Amino acid sequence: MTIRIKKEDIVWFFSFLLLGVLCLYRTKYVYGSFLSVLNIIDPIAFIWSIGLYIRHKMYKVKGLWIMTLMPLWFTLTTIINNADIKECTIMSYKMLATVYIVYYLLMHNRDRTLRWLARFWTLVIMTEAFSCVTKCFGKNPVYINEYNFFLGMRVTIDQYIIYALFFNIMAVYVGGLADRIWFVLCIGSGVYFVIEQWVSTSILGMMVFFIIITGSLFFRSDKFFRYLAIGLLLFSVLFYFIQNYAGLQFIVENLLKKDLTFSGRTEIWTWVLKNIKGLHWVIGYGDIEQMSIPHWFSYTTHPHSNYLETLYKYGAVGLVMYLWMFKNMLQKIRYITSRKVRFYVIGSLAATMLMCIVSKNFWFMSAQIYYVVVMYGCEFTSADKTLNNNQVESDEEYQNNNSIRQL
């Protein structure tokens, strides 16, 4: 009996391997000399992704345009401001490579991609939890009161916890018992880590995520959750202006164990807004790797808010692009025919947008993967479940088929 391996499957597995390397958070204190090997693979992954981009005509996919324009604008404004061009270039081509590779993986085999993404991020979280229990990476040489973890600092988990949970739930939706076991491992490791280390932003995001998903089991009206999600976001946007509200005080001080400035974040935000001058409101200051923002305990290196960081670094133009990405995902929710999947997206998106107010969890590859999965991996029909059709529809096919469904 001969085993035949299709050429496309080899391409798929190699692409996923490159994606895994792109996603690993890099710190020399953990990886040591092996870090240079990982850095060499990154440009190879980018070149590979460009080949996939051209071969599969991804330039025709409208939903990917914004993910292509953003890194290009980031690089341009960094050059204009003579900022950290090297770091911006690395971030930009890794973003592009991640988006193009994930789109290809989904196009080739959606179900397999969702399941492997879930397992990859579960292994990351389990390793993070293991490093927390054993403290095997020793003390952090920069923050001497903290230990090293697999992905560096304890707050790094903000960058992928919600996405990992979402990928796992989607894997359970298309998979079987094995995927449920991986989901339990993801939940257990993630909850243990964020509570043991008390990572308040991750706790807040997970609460919103599961409140919306659990609530969907009891409330059948989609409008109720639409208004709930909008209310949560509006409440969060107004956070800076309603710090003395009693309900907010309970959530922040008692539940999340923070002061009402959220560990000085509101002070940082005020400084950032006061220090944007003139034309920089439009084009920003470029990719400044190390900022010096006065903080109540000394200085901090970034605004602790994705929205403000985008505005400061890339100006109003960059912020509009950033919000346009969220607009695309919010618009996509309307066309998801599976009610369960629709609420998986609503819960994860609400949690993400909330966490982005007080943390830096977008400029990482897990978020780029999340965008592509929401846009092109969440449309399930009865035919998919019956025939196990793993092909994802293109934008034009999707719009045409959706028009037929509505008729």
Short mmCIF file of N, CA, C and O in Angstrom, two decimals, residues 38 102 234 248 257 260 294 351:
data_model
loop_
_atom_site.label_atom_id
_atom_site.label_comp_id
_atom_site.label_asym_id
_atom_site.label_seq_id
_atom_site.Cartn_x
_atom_site.Cartn_y
_atom_site.Cartn_z
N LEU A 38 15.73 32.00 14.18
CA LEU A 38 14.35 32.41 13.98
C LEU A 38 14.28 33.68 13.13
O LEU A 38 13.41 33.80 12.26
N VAL A 102 -2.02 32.86 6.11
CA VAL A 102 -3.26 32.38 6.73
C VAL A 102 -4.39 32.31 5.70
O VAL A 102 -5.17 31.36 5.69
N LEU A 234 -19.04 51.48 24.26
CA LEU A 234 -19.24 52.89 24.58
C LEU A 234 -18.81 53.18 26.02
O LEU A 234 -18.18 54.20 26.30
N LEU A 248 -18.05 51.50 37.82
CA LEU A 248 -16.70 51.39 37.30
C LEU A 248 -15.70 51.21 38.44
O LEU A 248 -14.76 50.43 38.35
N LYS A 257 -8.56 44.76 40.78
CA LYS A 257 -7.51 45.13 41.73
C LYS A 257 -6.58 46.21 41.18
O LYS A 257 -5.35 46.11 41.26
N LEU A 260 -8.26 53.67 40.13
CA LEU A 260 -9.16 54.19 39.12
C LEU A 260 -8.45 54.78 37.90
O LEU A 260 -9.09 55.08 36.89
N PRO A 294 6.19 59.99 30.99
CA PRO A 294 6.20 60.07 32.47
C PRO A 294 5.07 59.24 33.07
O PRO A 294 3.94 59.27 32.60
N ALA A 351 -14.38 41.62 23.14
CA ALA A 351 -13.28 41.49 24.10
C ALA A 351 -12.01 42.13 23.54
O ALA A 351 -11.28 42.83 24.26
#
